[in-house]
Coordinates of C-alpha atoms in Angstrom, one line a residue:
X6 CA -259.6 -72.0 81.4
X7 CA -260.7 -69.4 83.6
X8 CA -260.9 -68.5 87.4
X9 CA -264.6 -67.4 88.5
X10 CA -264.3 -67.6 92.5
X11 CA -262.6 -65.3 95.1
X12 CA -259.6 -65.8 93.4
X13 CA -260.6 -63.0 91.0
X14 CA -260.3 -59.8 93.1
X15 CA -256.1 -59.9 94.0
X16 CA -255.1 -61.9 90.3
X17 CA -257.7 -59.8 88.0
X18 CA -255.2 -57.2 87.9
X19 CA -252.3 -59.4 86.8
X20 CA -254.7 -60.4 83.4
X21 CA -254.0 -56.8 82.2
X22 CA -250.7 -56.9 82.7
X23 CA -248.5 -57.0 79.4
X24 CA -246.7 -60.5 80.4
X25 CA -250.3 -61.8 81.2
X26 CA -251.5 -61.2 77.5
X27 CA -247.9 -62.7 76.8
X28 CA -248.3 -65.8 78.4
X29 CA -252.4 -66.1 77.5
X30 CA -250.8 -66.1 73.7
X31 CA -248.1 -68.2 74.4
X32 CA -250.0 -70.9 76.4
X33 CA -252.7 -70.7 73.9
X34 CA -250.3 -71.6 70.7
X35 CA -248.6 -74.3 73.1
X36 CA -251.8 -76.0 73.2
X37 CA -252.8 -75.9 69.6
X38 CA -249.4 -76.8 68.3
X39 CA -247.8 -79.2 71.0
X40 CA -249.2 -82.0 73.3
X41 CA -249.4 -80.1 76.4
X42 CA -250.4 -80.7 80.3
X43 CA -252.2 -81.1 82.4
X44 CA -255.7 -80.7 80.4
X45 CA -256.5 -77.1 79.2
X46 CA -259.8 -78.0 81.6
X47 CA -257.3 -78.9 84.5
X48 CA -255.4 -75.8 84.1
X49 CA -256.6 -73.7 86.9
X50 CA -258.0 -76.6 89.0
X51 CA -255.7 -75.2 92.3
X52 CA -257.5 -72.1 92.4
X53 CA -261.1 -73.8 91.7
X54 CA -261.0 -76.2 94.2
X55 CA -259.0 -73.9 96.9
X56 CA -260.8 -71.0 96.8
X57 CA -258.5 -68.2 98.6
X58 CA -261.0 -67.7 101.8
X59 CA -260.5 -71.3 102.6
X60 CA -257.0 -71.9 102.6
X61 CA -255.4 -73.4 105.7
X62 CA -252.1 -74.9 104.1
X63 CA -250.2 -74.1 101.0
X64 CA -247.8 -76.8 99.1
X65 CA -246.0 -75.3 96.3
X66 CA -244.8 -77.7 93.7
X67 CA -242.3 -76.7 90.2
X68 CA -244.1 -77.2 87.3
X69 CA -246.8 -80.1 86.2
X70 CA -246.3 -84.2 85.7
X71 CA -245.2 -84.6 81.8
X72 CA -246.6 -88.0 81.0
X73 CA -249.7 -88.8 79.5
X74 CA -252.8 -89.1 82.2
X75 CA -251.0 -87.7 85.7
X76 CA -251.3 -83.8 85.8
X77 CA -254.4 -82.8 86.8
X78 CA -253.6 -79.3 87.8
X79 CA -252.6 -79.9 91.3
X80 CA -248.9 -80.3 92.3
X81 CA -247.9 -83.9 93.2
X82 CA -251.5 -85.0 92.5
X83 CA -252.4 -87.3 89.8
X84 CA -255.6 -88.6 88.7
X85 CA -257.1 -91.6 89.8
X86 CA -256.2 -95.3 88.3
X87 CA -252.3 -93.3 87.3
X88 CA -249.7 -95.0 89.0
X89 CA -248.2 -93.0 92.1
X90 CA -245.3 -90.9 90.9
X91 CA -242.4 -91.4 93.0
X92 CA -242.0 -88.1 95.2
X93 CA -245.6 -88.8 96.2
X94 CA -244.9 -92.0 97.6
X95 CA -242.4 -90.5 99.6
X96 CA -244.8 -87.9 100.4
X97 CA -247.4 -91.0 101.7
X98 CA -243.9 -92.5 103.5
X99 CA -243.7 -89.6 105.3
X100 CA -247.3 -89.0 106.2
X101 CA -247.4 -92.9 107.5
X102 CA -244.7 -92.6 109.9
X103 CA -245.5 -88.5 110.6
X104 CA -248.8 -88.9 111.4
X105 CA -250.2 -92.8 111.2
X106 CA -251.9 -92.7 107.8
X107 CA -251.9 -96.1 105.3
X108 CA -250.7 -95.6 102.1
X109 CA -253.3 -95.5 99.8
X110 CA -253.4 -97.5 96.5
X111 CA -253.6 -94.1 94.3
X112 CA -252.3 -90.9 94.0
X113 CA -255.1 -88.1 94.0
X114 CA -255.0 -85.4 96.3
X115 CA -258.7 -83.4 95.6
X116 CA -259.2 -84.3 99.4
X117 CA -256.8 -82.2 100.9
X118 CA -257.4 -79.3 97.8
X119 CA -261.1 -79.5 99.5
X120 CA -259.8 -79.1 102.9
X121 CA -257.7 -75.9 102.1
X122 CA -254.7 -77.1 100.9
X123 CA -253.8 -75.2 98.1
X124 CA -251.5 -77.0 96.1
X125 CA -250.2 -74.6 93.5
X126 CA -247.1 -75.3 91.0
X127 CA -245.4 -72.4 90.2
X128 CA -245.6 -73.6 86.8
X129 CA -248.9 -74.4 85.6
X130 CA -248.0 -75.9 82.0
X131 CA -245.6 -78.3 80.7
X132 CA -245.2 -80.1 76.8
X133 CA -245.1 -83.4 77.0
X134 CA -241.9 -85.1 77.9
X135 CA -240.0 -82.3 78.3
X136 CA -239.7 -81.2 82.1
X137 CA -239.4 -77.5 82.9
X138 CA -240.3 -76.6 79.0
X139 CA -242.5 -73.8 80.3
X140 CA -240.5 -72.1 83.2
X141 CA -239.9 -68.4 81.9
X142 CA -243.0 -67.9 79.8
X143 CA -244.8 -65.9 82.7
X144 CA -246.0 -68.5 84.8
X145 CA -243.8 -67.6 87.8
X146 CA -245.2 -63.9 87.8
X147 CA -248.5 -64.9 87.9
X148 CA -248.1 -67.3 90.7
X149 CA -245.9 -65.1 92.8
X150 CA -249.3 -62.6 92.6
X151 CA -251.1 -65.5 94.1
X152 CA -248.9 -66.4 96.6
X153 CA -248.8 -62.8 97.6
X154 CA -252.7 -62.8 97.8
X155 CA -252.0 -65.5 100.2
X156 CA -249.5 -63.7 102.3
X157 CA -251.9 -61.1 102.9
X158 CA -254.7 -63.3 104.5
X159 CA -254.6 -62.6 108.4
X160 CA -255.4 -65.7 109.8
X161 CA -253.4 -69.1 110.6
X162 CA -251.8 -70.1 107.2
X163 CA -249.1 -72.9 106.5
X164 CA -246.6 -73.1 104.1
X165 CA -244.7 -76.3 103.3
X166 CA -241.6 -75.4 101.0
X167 CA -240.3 -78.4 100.0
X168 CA -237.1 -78.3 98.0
X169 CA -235.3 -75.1 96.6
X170 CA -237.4 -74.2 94.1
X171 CA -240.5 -73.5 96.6
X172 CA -238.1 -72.3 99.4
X173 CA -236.9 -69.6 97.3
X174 CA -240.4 -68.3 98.0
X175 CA -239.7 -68.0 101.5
X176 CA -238.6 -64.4 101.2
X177 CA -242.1 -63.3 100.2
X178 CA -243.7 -64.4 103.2
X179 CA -243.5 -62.0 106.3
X180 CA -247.3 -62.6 107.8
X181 CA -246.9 -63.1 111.3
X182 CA -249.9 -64.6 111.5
X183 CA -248.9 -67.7 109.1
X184 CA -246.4 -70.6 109.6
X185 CA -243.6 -71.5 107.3
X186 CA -242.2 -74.5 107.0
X187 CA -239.1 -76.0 105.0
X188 CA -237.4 -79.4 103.8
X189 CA -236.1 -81.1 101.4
X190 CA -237.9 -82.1 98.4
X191 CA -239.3 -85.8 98.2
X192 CA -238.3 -86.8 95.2
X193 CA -236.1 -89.9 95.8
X194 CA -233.0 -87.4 94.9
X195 CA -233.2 -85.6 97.7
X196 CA -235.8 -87.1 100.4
X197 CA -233.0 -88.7 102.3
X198 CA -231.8 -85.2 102.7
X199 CA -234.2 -83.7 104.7
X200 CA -237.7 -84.4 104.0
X201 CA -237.8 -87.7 105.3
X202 CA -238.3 -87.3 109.2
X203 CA -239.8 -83.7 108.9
X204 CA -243.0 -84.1 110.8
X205 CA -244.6 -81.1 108.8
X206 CA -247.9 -82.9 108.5
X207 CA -248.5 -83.6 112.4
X208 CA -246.8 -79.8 113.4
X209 CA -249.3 -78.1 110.4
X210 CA -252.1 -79.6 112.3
X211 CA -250.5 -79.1 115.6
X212 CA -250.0 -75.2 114.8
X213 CA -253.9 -75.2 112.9
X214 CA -255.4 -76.7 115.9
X215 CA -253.8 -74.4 118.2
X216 CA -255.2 -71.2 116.4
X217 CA -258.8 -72.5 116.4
X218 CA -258.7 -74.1 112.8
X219 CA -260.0 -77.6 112.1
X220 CA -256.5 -79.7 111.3
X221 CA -256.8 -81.2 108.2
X222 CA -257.3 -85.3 107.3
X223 CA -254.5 -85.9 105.5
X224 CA -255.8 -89.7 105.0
X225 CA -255.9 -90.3 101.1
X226 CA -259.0 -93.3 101.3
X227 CA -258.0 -96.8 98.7
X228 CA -260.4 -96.4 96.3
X229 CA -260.6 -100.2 95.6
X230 CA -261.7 -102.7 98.3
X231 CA -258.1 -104.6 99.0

C-alpha cells in the first residue's frame, strides 16, 4: 500500500498533510474491521502501472466495483475471468462502433494502464455492497493533488470526463497543452444520453497522433481461444 515511482515527488507532500494521516487511519481500520475493495495490494495499482511521465490519457472513474472479485484498483477495470460490469460493456459498444475494436470476452484494462492511460477513481476504497461508503473520508483531496500533478505536465494530455462526477473536474484543468473531453457516463442510466456516439476514443488518438505521440491500442485481446 504504497507509491514508489514518479508519482512520489508532487503527492509526497499530501502524506503530511493532517487529512492524509486522517484517511491513512481511517482506511486502515476500514480494512481490519469491514470487507473492503479493491485488495489493500490493489490499492494504488493506477499510480503503479501509470507512472506520471508516461501518461497520454486520463479516465477518471467515482469510486471502486463493490462486489467480491471486480475492483482491481483501476476504474471500470475488473480482473480477469469477472464478468464485464455493465458501463464497461458500453464502454467496449462504444469503442466497436468509435474506432472498429471487437468486444472482448473480459473486462481488464492493464493494457491501456500500460499505454498511459491513467485510470484513476476519485475514490480509491469502497466496503463491500455499499456504493459510495467512502466518498468524504479524504480520498477526493488526495486525488484532486494528482490530478493537479497531471495538469501541470506540458505535453499532449487527454482527459475523458465521463458523467458529472468526473466533469466536475473540469474546472481544474487549464493546460493548454492538454485536451479535455466530456460525455455522458456509460452506465446504462445515462449512456443513451450522451456517451453513446461520442467518438472520444478515435479523436484522443486523432489529437495524440497529431502532437507526435504514439495513439494508443485500445483493442482489449479475448483471452480464451473462441
Amino acid at each position: 500500500m504504497a507509491i514508489d515511482n514518479d508519482w512520489l515527488t508532487p503527492l509526497s507532500e499530501e502524506f503530511s498533510k493532517p487529512y492524509y494521516k486522517k484517511l491513512y487511519n481511517t482506511v486502515k481500520k476500514e480494512y481490519e474491521t469491514q470487507r473492503v475493495y479493491p485488495e489493500s495490494g490493489d490499492l494504488f495499482n493506477a499510480f503503479e502501472l501509470t507512472p506520471l511521465h508516461s501518461i497520454k490519457v486520463v479516465i477518471l472513474g467515482q469510486d471502486p466495483y463493490h462486489n467480491f472479485g471486480q475492483a482491481h484498483g483501476l476504474c471500470f477495470s475488473v480482473k480477469p475471468g469477472v464478468a464485464v460490469p455493465p458501463s464497461l460493456q458500453n464502454i467496449y459498444t462504444e469503442l466497436k462502433n468509435d474506432v472498429g475494436t471487437y468486444i472482448p470476452d473480459n473486462g481488464c484494462l492493464i493494457k491501456w494502464a500500460k499505454q498511459g492511460v491513467l485510470m484513476l477513481n476519485t475514490v480509491l476504497t469502497v466496503r463491500a455492497h455499499k456504493p459510495m461508503s467512502h466518498r468524504g473520508i479524504g480520498w477526493e483531496e488526495f486525488t484532486d493533488a494528482a490530478i493537479r500533478a497531471v495538469n501541470k505536465e506540458d505535453r499532449p494530455i487527454v482527459f475523458l470526463l465521463w458523467g458529472r462526477a468526473a466533469k466536475e473536474k473540469a474546472s481544474m484543468l487549464d493546460n493548454p497543452h492538454h485536451l479535455v473531453l466530456t460525455a455522458a457516463h456509460p452506465s446504462p442510466f445515462s449512456a443513451n444520453s450522451g456517451f453513446f456516439g461520442c467518438g472520444h476514443f478515435s479523436k484522443c488518438n486523432e489529437f495524440l497522433k497529431k502532437n507526435g505521440v504514439e495513439p494508443i491500442d485500445w483493442q482489449i485481446e479475448n483471452i480464451h481461444n473462441k
